[in-house]
Short mmCIF file of C-alpha atoms and ligand atoms in Angstrom, two decimals:
data_model
loop_
_atom_site.label_atom_id
_atom_site.label_comp_id
_atom_site.label_asym_id
_atom_site.label_seq_id
_atom_site.Cartn_x
_atom_site.Cartn_y
_atom_site.Cartn_z
CA MET A 1 57.36 191.95 156.45
CA THR A 2 59.79 194.60 154.05
CA ARG A 3 59.07 196.08 150.79
CA ASN A 4 61.05 193.29 148.69
CA SER A 5 59.56 190.49 150.82
CA GLU A 6 55.97 191.41 149.61
CA LEU A 7 56.63 191.95 146.11
CA GLN A 8 58.51 188.38 146.52
CA ASP A 9 55.60 186.86 148.04
CA PHE A 10 53.49 188.58 145.36
CA LEU A 11 55.93 187.30 142.54
CA LYS A 12 55.86 183.47 143.31
CA SER A 13 52.05 183.96 144.10
CA LEU A 14 51.26 185.08 140.31
CA PRO A 15 49.91 182.17 137.97
CA LYS A 16 52.97 181.72 135.62
CA ALA A 17 53.37 179.94 132.16
CA GLU A 18 57.14 179.13 131.04
CA HIS A 19 58.28 178.88 127.73
CA HIS A 20 62.21 178.71 127.73
CA ILE A 21 63.41 176.00 129.57
CA HIS A 22 65.49 173.01 128.50
CA ILE A 23 65.63 170.14 130.46
CA GLU A 24 68.86 168.98 130.07
CA GLY A 25 69.79 172.27 132.08
CA SER A 26 67.10 170.88 134.54
CA CYS A 27 69.24 168.39 136.66
CA PRO A 28 67.79 167.61 140.11
CA TRP A 29 70.96 168.66 141.77
CA ASP A 30 69.85 166.59 145.82
CA ILE A 31 68.66 163.07 143.66
CA MET A 32 72.15 163.87 141.64
CA GLY A 33 73.61 163.75 144.87
CA ARG A 34 72.31 160.78 146.34
CA THR A 35 72.29 159.14 143.05
CA ASP A 36 75.43 159.12 142.39
CA PRO A 37 77.79 161.09 145.30
CA GLN A 38 80.55 161.03 143.64
CA GLN A 39 80.00 161.56 140.33
CA PHE A 40 77.85 165.01 141.29
CA ASP A 41 79.94 166.39 144.84
CA THR A 42 79.97 169.53 144.07
CA PRO A 43 77.34 172.18 142.54
CA PRO A 44 78.54 174.05 139.19
CA PRO A 45 79.58 177.24 140.44
CA SER A 46 77.64 179.24 138.43
CA TRP A 47 74.88 178.97 140.86
CA ALA A 48 76.39 182.40 143.05
CA ASP A 49 74.78 185.67 141.81
CA ASP A 50 78.28 187.11 140.37
CA TYR A 51 79.22 184.45 138.62
CA ARG A 52 80.04 184.78 134.86
CA PHE A 53 80.92 182.86 132.07
CA GLU A 54 84.31 183.72 129.73
CA THR A 55 82.96 182.03 126.64
CA PHE A 56 79.81 180.42 125.54
CA ASP A 57 82.26 176.86 125.94
CA ASP A 58 82.80 177.17 129.32
CA PHE A 59 79.25 176.47 130.16
CA GLU A 60 79.27 173.91 127.28
CA GLN A 61 82.23 173.18 129.87
CA LEU A 62 79.13 172.76 132.40
CA ILE A 63 76.29 170.58 130.34
CA PHE A 64 79.39 168.01 129.92
CA LYS A 65 80.61 167.63 133.48
CA TYR A 66 77.02 167.41 134.67
CA VAL A 67 74.68 166.69 132.24
CA VAL A 68 75.77 164.47 130.21
CA PRO A 69 76.62 161.98 133.24
CA TRP A 70 73.17 161.95 134.06
CA MET A 71 69.97 162.72 130.97
CA ILE A 72 71.74 158.90 130.04
CA SER A 73 68.14 157.20 130.52
CA PRO A 74 64.25 157.46 129.26
CA GLU A 75 64.19 157.06 133.33
CA ARG A 76 66.51 159.96 133.99
CA TYR A 77 64.08 161.93 131.71
CA ALA A 78 61.37 161.77 133.69
CA GLN A 79 62.89 161.76 137.27
CA THR A 80 63.82 165.19 135.80
CA VAL A 81 60.58 166.21 135.24
CA GLU A 82 59.02 165.29 138.04
CA GLU A 83 61.17 167.14 140.23
CA LEU A 84 61.40 170.50 137.88
CA PHE A 85 57.47 170.06 138.00
CA LYS A 86 57.80 170.12 142.13
CA VAL A 87 59.39 173.26 142.04
CA ARG A 88 57.78 175.09 139.80
CA ARG A 89 54.01 174.10 141.59
CA GLU A 90 55.50 175.96 144.50
CA GLU A 91 55.78 178.98 142.33
CA ASN A 92 51.96 178.63 140.83
CA LEU A 93 53.50 177.29 137.26
CA ARG A 94 50.37 176.22 135.37
CA TYR A 95 51.57 175.58 131.76
CA ILE A 96 55.37 174.68 130.46
CA GLU A 97 56.76 174.70 127.37
CA PHE A 98 60.47 172.81 127.22
CA SER A 99 62.81 171.74 124.85
CA PHE A 100 65.06 168.40 124.90
CA ALA A 101 68.05 168.35 123.04
CA GLY A 102 68.44 166.86 119.86
CA ILE A 103 72.14 165.82 120.71
CA ALA A 104 71.29 163.90 123.11
CA LEU A 105 69.88 161.00 120.96
CA GLU A 106 73.52 161.26 120.06
CA PHE A 107 74.94 160.36 123.37
CA THR A 108 72.72 158.25 124.62
CA GLY A 109 71.97 156.44 122.11
CA LEU A 110 68.40 156.63 122.44
CA SER A 111 65.10 158.13 120.47
CA ALA A 112 63.73 161.10 120.37
CA ARG A 113 60.19 158.69 120.94
CA GLU A 114 61.39 157.07 124.09
CA ILE A 115 63.13 160.05 125.38
CA ALA A 116 59.52 161.69 124.49
CA GLN A 117 57.28 159.64 126.29
CA ALA A 118 59.01 159.40 129.09
CA ILE A 119 59.03 163.10 129.55
CA LYS A 120 55.21 163.20 128.92
CA GLU A 121 54.06 160.69 131.24
CA ALA A 122 56.71 162.23 133.31
CA VAL A 123 54.09 165.46 133.15
CA PRO A 124 51.42 165.84 136.59
CA GLN A 125 47.64 165.63 135.54
CA ASP A 126 46.50 168.76 136.54
CA MET A 127 50.00 170.98 134.71
CA GLU A 128 49.69 171.67 130.82
CA ALA A 129 52.87 170.71 128.83
CA ARG A 130 54.55 171.45 125.48
CA LEU A 131 57.30 169.58 124.54
CA TYR A 132 59.45 170.96 122.01
CA ILE A 133 63.20 168.88 120.54
CA GLY A 134 66.10 171.14 120.16
CA LEU A 135 67.77 170.94 116.84
CA HIS A 136 71.43 171.84 116.26
CA HIS A 137 72.22 173.84 113.52
CA ALA A 138 74.69 171.51 111.74
CA GLY A 139 71.83 168.51 112.39
CA PHE A 140 73.07 165.01 113.59
CA SER A 141 75.91 163.87 112.41
CA SER A 142 74.87 160.28 111.24
CA ASN A 143 71.33 158.98 110.24
CA GLN A 144 69.55 162.73 109.97
CA ASP A 145 66.46 162.01 107.79
CA HIS A 146 66.08 158.64 109.86
CA HIS A 147 65.34 160.91 113.24
CA LEU A 148 63.45 163.73 111.37
CA THR A 149 61.53 161.49 110.17
CA GLU A 150 61.20 160.28 113.92
CA ILE A 151 60.71 163.39 114.87
CA LEU A 152 57.46 164.26 112.64
CA ASP A 153 55.54 160.96 113.59
CA THR A 154 55.91 161.00 117.44
CA PRO A 155 52.59 162.60 118.68
CA GLN A 156 54.36 163.93 122.03
CA ILE A 157 56.73 165.91 120.36
CA ASP A 158 54.62 169.28 120.42
CA GLY A 159 57.15 171.39 118.20
CA ILE A 160 60.74 172.30 117.11
CA ASP A 161 63.83 174.91 118.00
CA LEU A 162 67.04 176.04 116.78
CA HIS A 163 69.65 175.00 119.51
CA GLY A 164 73.53 175.76 120.01
CA PRO A 165 75.80 177.88 118.80
CA GLU A 166 74.24 180.00 116.36
CA GLU A 167 76.52 179.59 113.33
CA PHE A 168 74.99 181.29 110.67
CA PRO A 169 73.26 181.02 107.62
CA LEU A 170 71.16 178.79 108.47
CA GLU A 171 71.58 175.46 106.44
CA ASP A 172 69.43 173.87 103.71
CA TRP A 173 68.04 171.29 105.93
CA SER A 174 67.13 173.51 108.39
CA LYS A 175 64.35 175.44 106.29
CA ASP A 176 62.91 172.31 104.34
CA PHE A 177 62.60 171.18 108.37
CA TRP A 178 61.33 174.10 109.47
CA LYS A 179 58.47 173.84 106.71
CA ALA A 180 57.82 169.62 107.11
CA ALA A 181 57.33 170.40 110.63
CA LYS A 182 54.73 173.42 110.53
CA SER A 183 52.82 171.04 107.79
CA ALA A 184 52.64 168.21 110.17
CA GLY A 185 51.11 170.31 112.96
CA LYS A 186 54.60 171.03 114.62
CA THR A 187 54.71 174.73 116.51
CA LEU A 188 58.03 176.13 115.72
CA LYS A 189 60.17 178.15 117.76
CA ALA A 190 63.87 179.19 117.21
CA HIS A 191 66.99 180.36 119.33
CA ALA A 192 67.77 183.72 117.85
CA GLY A 193 69.26 187.13 118.64
CA GLU A 194 71.11 185.92 121.76
CA LEU A 195 74.44 184.99 120.45
CA SER A 196 74.31 186.06 117.15
CA GLY A 197 73.20 189.75 115.66
CA PRO A 198 69.99 191.01 114.78
CA SER A 199 70.32 189.33 111.35
CA ALA A 200 69.39 186.09 112.83
CA VAL A 201 66.48 186.80 114.19
CA ARG A 202 65.45 188.01 110.92
CA GLU A 203 66.56 185.00 109.61
CA VAL A 204 64.46 182.57 111.78
CA ILE A 205 61.53 185.05 111.05
CA GLU A 206 61.80 185.16 107.33
CA ASP A 207 63.39 181.78 106.51
CA LEU A 208 62.03 179.37 109.49
CA GLY A 209 58.45 181.08 109.49
CA VAL A 210 58.88 181.46 113.35
CA THR A 211 57.06 183.47 115.40
CA LYS A 212 58.37 182.62 119.29
CA ILE A 213 61.71 183.57 119.11
CA GLN A 214 63.60 182.46 122.26
CA HIS A 215 66.40 185.00 123.27
CA GLY A 216 65.43 187.47 120.59
CA ILE A 217 67.44 190.14 122.50
CA ARG A 218 69.60 191.62 120.11
CA ALA A 219 66.61 192.28 118.04
CA ILE A 220 67.21 196.18 120.42
CA GLU A 221 69.89 196.93 117.92
CA ASP A 222 68.22 197.27 114.54
CA PRO A 223 64.53 199.39 115.16
CA SER A 224 63.44 197.73 111.45
CA VAL A 225 63.54 193.76 113.05
CA MET A 226 62.19 195.32 115.79
CA ASP A 227 59.49 196.36 114.08
CA LEU A 228 59.44 193.23 111.62
CA ALA A 229 58.73 190.75 115.28
CA ALA A 230 56.53 193.22 116.06
CA GLN A 231 54.58 193.20 112.96
CA ILE A 232 53.95 189.63 112.24
CA GLY A 233 53.06 188.70 116.05
CA ALA A 234 56.41 187.76 117.27
CA SER A 235 56.72 186.84 120.87
CA PHE A 236 60.32 186.67 122.77
CA ASP A 237 60.81 184.33 125.60
CA ILE A 238 63.28 185.43 127.52
CA CYS A 239 65.75 185.21 130.29
CA PRO A 240 67.76 187.41 131.99
CA ILE A 241 69.56 186.08 134.88
CA SER A 242 70.96 183.91 131.70
CA ASN A 243 71.59 186.51 129.25
CA VAL A 244 73.80 188.70 132.40
CA LYS A 245 75.96 184.98 133.26
CA LEU A 246 76.57 184.71 130.09
CA GLN A 247 77.71 187.98 130.00
CA ASN A 248 75.11 188.42 126.59
CA VAL A 249 74.34 191.39 128.43
CA PRO A 250 76.76 193.21 130.49
CA ASP A 251 74.57 193.98 133.42
CA ILE A 252 70.94 193.55 134.27
CA SER A 253 70.51 197.49 134.31
CA LEU A 254 71.50 197.23 131.07
CA HIS A 255 68.59 193.94 129.52
CA PRO A 256 66.53 195.17 126.87
CA VAL A 257 63.29 193.37 128.26
CA LEU A 258 61.20 196.67 128.86
CA LYS A 259 62.21 198.62 125.39
CA LEU A 260 61.25 195.14 123.84
CA GLU A 261 58.22 195.21 125.48
CA ASP A 262 57.34 198.89 124.77
CA ALA A 263 57.95 197.95 121.25
CA GLY A 264 55.19 195.82 120.83
CA ILE A 265 56.89 192.34 121.08
CA PRO A 266 55.03 190.27 124.00
CA CYS A 267 58.07 189.47 126.09
CA THR A 268 57.94 186.45 128.12
CA LEU A 269 60.92 185.99 131.81
CA ASN A 270 62.32 182.33 131.94
CA THR A 271 64.83 180.56 133.34
CA ASP A 272 66.69 179.05 130.58
CA ASP A 273 68.36 176.10 131.87
CA PRO A 274 68.01 176.37 136.34
CA PHE A 275 70.38 173.64 136.76
CA ILE A 276 73.13 175.86 135.79
CA PHE A 277 72.00 179.31 136.48
CA GLY A 278 71.01 177.98 139.78
CA ASN A 279 67.52 180.19 139.38
CA THR A 280 63.88 179.66 139.68
CA LEU A 281 60.97 180.94 137.67
CA THR A 282 60.47 183.68 140.48
CA ASP A 283 64.12 184.46 139.79
CA GLU A 284 63.52 185.67 136.80
CA TYR A 285 60.93 188.51 137.72
CA LEU A 286 62.36 189.24 140.95
CA ALA A 287 65.88 190.30 138.71
CA VAL A 288 64.15 192.21 136.42
CA ALA A 289 62.04 193.86 139.29
CA GLU A 290 64.98 194.92 140.94
CA GLY A 291 67.61 195.66 138.68
CA LEU A 292 65.18 197.77 135.66
CA HIS A 293 62.81 198.93 139.04
CA THR A 294 59.82 197.60 136.79
CA SER A 295 57.16 198.40 138.50
CA PRO A 296 54.02 195.81 139.78
CA ILE A 297 51.61 196.74 136.65
CA GLN A 298 54.33 195.44 134.03
CA LEU A 299 55.65 192.81 136.19
CA ALA A 300 51.98 191.24 135.91
CA GLN A 301 52.09 191.86 132.54
CA PHE A 302 54.81 189.28 132.07
CA ALA A 303 52.59 187.06 133.20
CA ARG A 304 49.42 187.91 131.27
CA ASN A 305 51.80 187.80 128.49
CA SER A 306 53.32 183.75 129.59
CA PHE A 307 49.30 183.12 128.79
CA THR A 308 48.47 185.23 125.87
CA THR A 309 51.46 183.49 124.06
CA ALA A 310 50.35 179.78 125.42
CA ASP A 311 49.06 177.07 123.53
CA LEU A 312 45.77 177.09 125.76
CA PRO A 313 41.73 177.43 125.61
CA GLU A 314 40.74 181.38 125.43
CA SER A 315 38.86 180.11 128.84
CA SER A 316 42.06 179.00 130.32
CA LYS A 317 44.13 181.79 130.06
CA LEU A 318 41.38 184.40 130.68
CA GLU A 319 41.12 182.55 134.32
CA ALA A 320 44.50 182.88 134.87
CA ILE A 321 44.25 186.88 133.55
CA ALA A 322 41.83 187.46 135.78
CA GLU A 323 43.66 185.88 138.67
CA ILE A 324 46.99 187.97 137.89
CA ASP A 325 44.64 190.83 137.98
CA SER A 326 43.14 190.46 141.06
CA LEU A 327 46.95 189.23 142.79
CA LEU A 328 47.91 192.60 141.27
CA GLU A 329 44.68 194.62 142.61
CA ILE A 330 45.81 193.40 146.23
CA HIS A 331 48.80 193.95 146.28
CA LEU A 332 48.97 197.39 144.92
CA ALA A 333 46.04 198.37 147.74
CA ALA A 334 48.86 196.88 150.36
CA MET A 335 51.14 199.57 148.45
CA ASP A 336 49.37 202.45 149.23
ZN1 LIG B 401 67.76 178.81 125.57
#
């Protein structure tokens, strides 16, 4: 066995939790092809390792080409989630925080409640899942109050996230709604510091009260933002392959994830949109391992972070971490 395949096996075997994955970006290609071979005859070109998106618009074009015609019913959401868990089970996933897009309500005419119910019913009994709804910066184009009230009243929705192109400044409705969601017991997230600079990370921390930042990588450009994030105990849910393919970092060897981790911000590794990027969760660990020459000790730390920052009972976290530690010990011993 080569060293690389030993590393790959080690990474695959680690118990993992994923915190940043879009359900619409997780379409099940095999099933799509069987369901509608004409519509879905060629997979996205972005599966190629060396594919780079020129603009965020190009990424959205793929969403319109593949995702919008697929995600048309609660059943399709359920099917997508079932298939996602089949893949992740092979990678020893124990816990997931995934999101669906609020904008889908406008495309499909479905309600947040029916989508959320279908998704939660599709989660296997032995997996832990927390569901987020991602809201666009501009909110809904109509029936905003109705949608927002329903989100707060839907128990299957565990939290809210800010999605879409990061256009700033934040609008007042979002500041009010993030406050209302917190009072309603929802967990708060926001995409920031991916397309926009470090001030966006500061803004979602200070104005939305968010501690779970999606991406956050451009915080690296401002030490005061990194200090703030570390001080308030923020964690960054990072997607290295997405960052490279969308050219938010020029090359994986320049990815700031290790520097953010060194600055005291716990980082997790995630796939973002595995259907678009053609990646597995293990691929993300492997990309960081190879691109940044990361030690198995640090790679295991990313897996640990995925449990310490999870919404799980302390006993489950400790159990997973003990398993990670023992797998690491075996792996290190085999390397000697
Ligand atoms: Zn994302």
